[in-house]
Amino acid sequence: MSEDPAGAEPTPCIVTVAITGSVPTKADNPAVPITLAEQIESTHAAFEAGAVLAHCHVRNDDGTPTSDPERFARLLEGLRRHCPGMILQVSTGGRSGSGAERGGMLPLAPDMASLATGSCNFPTRVYDNPPELIDWLAAEMRRYGVKPEIEVFDLSMLFKAVEMAQDGRIDGPLHVQFVMGVKNAMPVDRAVFDFSVDTLARLAPDATWTGAGIGRDQLTLNRWSLERGGHCRTGLEDNVRLDRETLAPSNAALVRRVVDLLPAYDRRPATVAEARALLQLPEA
Ligand code: ZN
């Protein structure tokens, strides 16, 4: 925006890439990485394009989701080797397992793990996060030094996370992701987005946050997040297209789309070291 040479120095934006998730298939987009080799190659290309945080699921070779800790171990090992310093975040989401299975990889001590702090509806099922499971996952994360990324699908989840940070079940400061556009969960609504960002700032002023939009609203949430000073998530997990007609050729292409947006908002991609400092993670 600013052409003023005395304008603000660009500030770093943590670009997260969610490379595969558990839903999109090769039929949706042949670029969706399924095997470990494909996942490592796709993440590496996204890293080279400017992503510094990888949100990871694992799949069986036939594409079905799994939460097999051995497979996570091989993925993390490959990513640590090929993407030095990149922040590695595993999903404890409910599409690839149930109950304690969902945290079976936490002893691998990845940098971060996702943590949904409440239940809601998903397109065809309940996203079931009972209080005792949330507490157990949070306790495992503390035990292994894994920083949670709080997945906020509705406002009650934000309040729950703040409560857990205040009573010590989560080590602060919070890192929150606002997810909009999952069918049957929170729609893509600007007033609700702004209210959520303002509420986080009021209740947890030291928190960092990211916005994630699904489908073509991926770009909408990227823009809104940049306008409000947040960080960005992209990747084939959430969206397989560049526009209505064009399939995204790769995760890296989606990362480049975000990186290209940044200067207009006086932002630039965070380095690995900057992202780790912003999230108060140990140096690589
Ligand atoms: Zn995910």
Coordinates of C-alpha atoms and ligand atoms in Angstrom, one line a residue:
M1 CA 0.0 0.0 0.0
S2 CA 2.6 2.5 1.2
E3 CA 4.7 4.3 -1.4
D4 CA 6.1 6.5 1.3
P5 CA 9.9 5.9 1.7
A6 CA 9.5 6.8 5.3
G7 CA 6.7 4.2 5.7
A8 CA 6.8 1.3 8.1
E9 CA 9.5 -1.4 7.7
P10 CA 7.8 -4.6 6.5
T11 CA 7.0 -6.9 9.4
P12 CA 7.5 -10.7 9.2
C13 CA 4.5 -12.9 8.4
I14 CA 4.7 -16.6 9.3
V15 CA 3.5 -18.5 6.2
T16 CA 2.1 -21.9 7.2
V17 CA 1.7 -24.6 4.5
A18 CA -0.9 -27.4 5.2
I19 CA 0.4 -29.8 2.6
T20 CA -2.1 -32.7 2.5
G21 CA -4.7 -33.0 5.3
S22 CA -6.8 -36.1 5.3
V23 CA -9.5 -35.3 2.8
P24 CA -8.3 -34.2 -0.7
T25 CA -7.3 -37.0 -3.1
K26 CA -5.3 -37.3 -6.3
A27 CA -8.7 -37.1 -8.0
D28 CA -9.2 -33.6 -6.6
N29 CA -5.7 -32.5 -7.6
P30 CA -2.9 -34.8 -8.7
A31 CA -0.5 -32.5 -6.8
V32 CA -1.8 -33.6 -3.4
P33 CA 1.1 -35.3 -1.8
I34 CA 0.2 -38.8 -0.4
T35 CA 3.3 -40.9 0.1
L36 CA 6.1 -39.9 2.5
A37 CA 8.4 -39.2 -0.5
E38 CA 5.8 -36.9 -2.1
Q39 CA 5.1 -35.2 1.2
I40 CA 8.8 -34.5 1.8
E41 CA 9.3 -33.2 -1.7
S42 CA 6.2 -31.0 -1.7
T43 CA 7.1 -29.5 1.8
H44 CA 10.6 -28.8 0.7
A45 CA 9.4 -26.9 -2.4
A46 CA 7.0 -25.0 -0.2
F47 CA 9.8 -24.2 2.2
E48 CA 12.0 -22.9 -0.7
A49 CA 9.0 -20.7 -1.7
G50 CA 8.8 -19.1 1.8
A51 CA 6.7 -21.3 4.1
V52 CA 8.4 -21.7 7.5
L53 CA 5.7 -23.8 9.3
A54 CA 4.5 -27.2 7.9
H55 CA 1.2 -28.5 9.2
C56 CA 1.4 -32.3 8.8
H57 CA -0.9 -35.2 8.5
V58 CA 0.1 -38.7 7.3
R59 CA -1.6 -41.0 4.8
N60 CA -1.3 -44.6 3.9
D61 CA 0.0 -45.2 0.4
D62 CA -3.6 -45.7 -0.8
G63 CA -4.4 -42.2 0.4
T64 CA -6.5 -43.1 3.5
P65 CA -5.7 -41.0 6.6
T66 CA -3.8 -42.6 9.5
S67 CA -2.3 -41.4 12.7
D68 CA 0.4 -44.1 12.8
P69 CA 3.2 -42.8 14.9
E70 CA 5.8 -44.7 13.0
R71 CA 4.8 -43.0 9.8
F72 CA 4.9 -39.6 11.5
A73 CA 8.4 -40.4 12.8
R74 CA 9.6 -41.1 9.2
L75 CA 8.0 -37.9 7.9
L76 CA 9.5 -35.7 10.7
E77 CA 12.9 -37.2 10.2
G78 CA 12.7 -36.5 6.4
L79 CA 11.5 -33.0 6.9
R80 CA 14.2 -32.2 9.5
R81 CA 16.8 -33.3 7.1
H82 CA 15.4 -31.6 4.0
C83 CA 13.9 -28.4 5.5
P84 CA 16.4 -27.3 8.2
G85 CA 14.8 -25.3 10.9
M86 CA 11.3 -25.4 9.5
I87 CA 8.7 -25.5 12.3
L88 CA 7.0 -28.9 12.2
Q89 CA 3.4 -29.2 13.4
V90 CA 1.5 -32.4 13.5
S91 CA -2.3 -32.7 13.4
T92 CA -4.1 -34.3 16.2
G93 CA -7.4 -33.8 14.3
G94 CA -10.1 -36.3 14.4
R95 CA -10.3 -37.5 10.8
S96 CA -7.4 -39.9 11.1
G97 CA -8.1 -41.6 14.4
S98 CA -10.1 -41.4 17.5
G99 CA -9.5 -40.9 21.2
A100 CA -5.9 -41.3 22.4
E101 CA -4.8 -42.5 19.0
R102 CA -5.0 -38.8 18.0
G103 CA -2.0 -38.0 20.2
G104 CA 0.1 -41.1 19.7
M105 CA 2.7 -39.2 17.8
L106 CA 3.3 -36.5 20.5
P107 CA 6.2 -38.4 22.1
L108 CA 8.1 -37.7 18.9
A109 CA 8.2 -34.1 20.2
P110 CA 7.5 -32.2 17.1
D111 CA 7.7 -28.4 17.5
M112 CA 3.9 -28.0 17.5
A113 CA 0.7 -29.9 17.3
S114 CA -2.9 -28.7 16.6
L115 CA -5.3 -28.7 19.4
A116 CA -9.1 -28.1 18.9
T117 CA -10.5 -26.9 22.2
G118 CA -14.2 -27.8 21.6
S119 CA -16.5 -29.8 19.4
C120 CA -18.5 -28.7 16.3
N121 CA -20.0 -30.1 13.2
F122 CA -18.0 -30.9 10.1
P123 CA -19.4 -31.5 6.6
T124 CA -20.6 -35.1 7.3
R125 CA -19.8 -35.7 10.9
V126 CA -19.4 -34.3 14.4
Y127 CA -15.9 -33.1 15.1
D128 CA -15.8 -34.7 18.5
N129 CA -13.5 -33.2 21.1
P130 CA -14.7 -34.1 24.6
P131 CA -13.3 -32.2 27.5
E132 CA -11.3 -35.1 28.9
L133 CA -9.6 -35.7 25.5
I134 CA -8.7 -32.0 25.1
D135 CA -7.1 -32.1 28.6
W136 CA -5.2 -35.3 27.8
L137 CA -3.9 -34.0 24.5
A138 CA -2.8 -30.7 26.2
A139 CA -1.1 -32.6 29.0
E140 CA 0.8 -34.8 26.5
M141 CA 1.9 -31.6 24.7
R142 CA 3.2 -30.1 27.9
R143 CA 4.9 -33.4 28.8
Y144 CA 6.8 -33.5 25.5
G145 CA 7.4 -29.8 25.1
V146 CA 5.1 -29.4 22.1
K147 CA 3.5 -26.0 21.6
P148 CA -0.2 -26.2 20.7
E149 CA -1.8 -24.4 17.8
I150 CA -5.3 -23.8 19.0
E151 CA -7.8 -24.5 16.3
V152 CA -10.8 -22.2 16.8
F153 CA -13.8 -23.3 14.8
D154 CA -16.1 -21.3 17.0
L155 CA -15.9 -18.7 19.7
S156 CA -16.3 -21.1 22.7
M157 CA -13.1 -22.8 21.7
L158 CA -11.3 -19.5 22.0
F159 CA -12.6 -18.9 25.5
K160 CA -11.6 -22.5 26.4
A161 CA -8.1 -22.0 25.2
V162 CA -7.7 -18.8 27.2
E163 CA -9.0 -20.6 30.3
M164 CA -6.5 -23.4 29.8
A165 CA -3.6 -20.9 29.4
Q166 CA -4.7 -19.1 32.5
D167 CA -4.8 -22.2 34.7
G168 CA -1.6 -23.7 33.3
R169 CA -3.0 -26.5 31.2
I170 CA -1.4 -24.8 28.2
D171 CA 1.9 -23.1 28.4
G172 CA 1.5 -19.6 27.1
P173 CA 1.6 -17.5 25.1
L174 CA -1.2 -18.9 23.0
H175 CA -1.0 -19.4 19.2
V176 CA -4.5 -19.5 17.7
Q177 CA -5.8 -20.4 14.3
F178 CA -9.2 -19.1 13.2
V179 CA -10.7 -21.5 10.8
M180 CA -13.5 -20.3 8.5
G181 CA -15.4 -21.9 5.7
V182 CA -15.7 -25.6 6.9
K183 CA -19.2 -26.6 5.9
N184 CA -21.5 -26.7 9.0
A185 CA -18.9 -24.9 11.2
M186 CA -18.0 -21.2 11.2
P187 CA -18.8 -19.5 7.9
V188 CA -16.6 -16.9 6.2
D189 CA -18.0 -13.7 7.8
R190 CA -15.9 -10.6 8.2
A191 CA -17.7 -9.2 11.3
V192 CA -17.3 -12.5 13.1
F193 CA -13.6 -12.6 12.0
D194 CA -13.0 -9.1 13.4
F195 CA -14.8 -9.9 16.5
S196 CA -12.7 -13.1 17.0
V197 CA -9.5 -11.2 16.5
D198 CA -10.6 -8.4 18.9
T199 CA -11.6 -10.9 21.5
L200 CA -8.3 -12.7 21.4
A201 CA -6.5 -9.4 21.7
R202 CA -8.6 -8.5 24.7
L203 CA -8.3 -11.8 26.5
A204 CA -4.8 -12.8 25.5
P205 CA -2.9 -9.8 24.4
D206 CA 0.4 -11.7 24.0
A207 CA -1.2 -14.3 21.7
T208 CA -0.2 -14.8 18.0
W209 CA -2.7 -15.9 15.4
T210 CA -3.3 -17.1 11.9
G211 CA -6.4 -17.2 9.7
A212 CA -7.3 -20.2 7.6
G213 CA -10.0 -20.2 5.0
I214 CA -11.3 -23.2 3.1
G215 CA -11.7 -23.6 -0.7
R216 CA -11.6 -20.3 -2.6
D217 CA -11.9 -18.5 0.7
Q218 CA -8.3 -19.4 1.4
L219 CA -7.3 -16.2 -0.3
T220 CA -10.0 -14.2 1.5
L221 CA -8.7 -15.3 4.9
N222 CA -5.1 -14.6 3.8
R223 CA -6.1 -11.0 2.9
W224 CA -8.1 -10.4 6.1
S225 CA -5.3 -11.8 8.3
L226 CA -2.8 -9.5 6.7
E227 CA -5.1 -6.5 7.1
R228 CA -5.4 -7.3 10.8
G229 CA -1.7 -8.1 11.4
G230 CA -2.0 -11.8 11.7
H231 CA -0.2 -14.7 10.0
C232 CA -1.2 -16.8 7.0
R233 CA -2.0 -20.4 6.2
T234 CA -2.2 -21.9 2.7
G235 CA -1.8 -25.3 1.1
L236 CA -3.6 -28.1 -0.6
E237 CA -5.2 -29.4 2.6
D238 CA -7.6 -26.5 2.6
N239 CA -7.9 -25.7 -1.1
V240 CA -6.8 -27.4 -4.3
R241 CA -7.3 -24.5 -6.7
L242 CA -5.7 -21.2 -7.7
D243 CA -9.0 -19.9 -9.1
R244 CA -12.3 -21.4 -10.2
E245 CA -10.8 -22.9 -13.3
T246 CA -7.2 -23.7 -12.4
L247 CA -5.9 -26.4 -10.1
A248 CA -3.0 -25.3 -8.0
P249 CA 0.1 -27.0 -9.5
S250 CA 1.7 -27.5 -6.1
N251 CA 1.8 -26.4 -2.5
A252 CA 4.7 -24.2 -3.5
A253 CA 2.4 -22.3 -5.9
L254 CA -0.1 -21.6 -3.1
V255 CA 2.8 -20.4 -0.9
R256 CA 4.0 -18.1 -3.7
R257 CA 0.5 -16.7 -4.0
V258 CA 0.6 -15.6 -0.3
V259 CA 4.2 -14.3 -0.5
D260 CA 3.2 -12.2 -3.5
L261 CA 0.4 -10.6 -1.4
L262 CA 2.7 -9.5 1.4
P263 CA 4.3 -6.3 0.2
A264 CA 0.9 -4.6 -0.3
Y265 CA 0.4 -5.0 3.4
D266 CA 3.9 -3.9 4.5
R267 CA 4.7 -7.5 5.3
R268 CA 7.4 -10.0 4.2
P269 CA 7.9 -13.7 4.8
A270 CA 9.3 -14.5 8.2
T271 CA 12.6 -16.4 8.3
V272 CA 12.8 -19.6 10.2
A273 CA 14.6 -17.8 13.1
E274 CA 12.0 -15.0 13.1
A275 CA 9.1 -17.4 13.1
R276 CA 10.6 -19.4 16.0
A277 CA 11.1 -16.2 18.0
L278 CA 7.6 -14.9 17.3
L279 CA 6.1 -18.2 18.5
Q280 CA 8.6 -18.4 21.4
L281 CA 9.9 -21.8 20.1
P282 CA 13.5 -22.9 20.7
E283 CA 16.0 -21.9 18.0
A284 CA 16.5 -24.5 15.3
Ligands
ZN1 ZN -5.0 -30.4 9.2

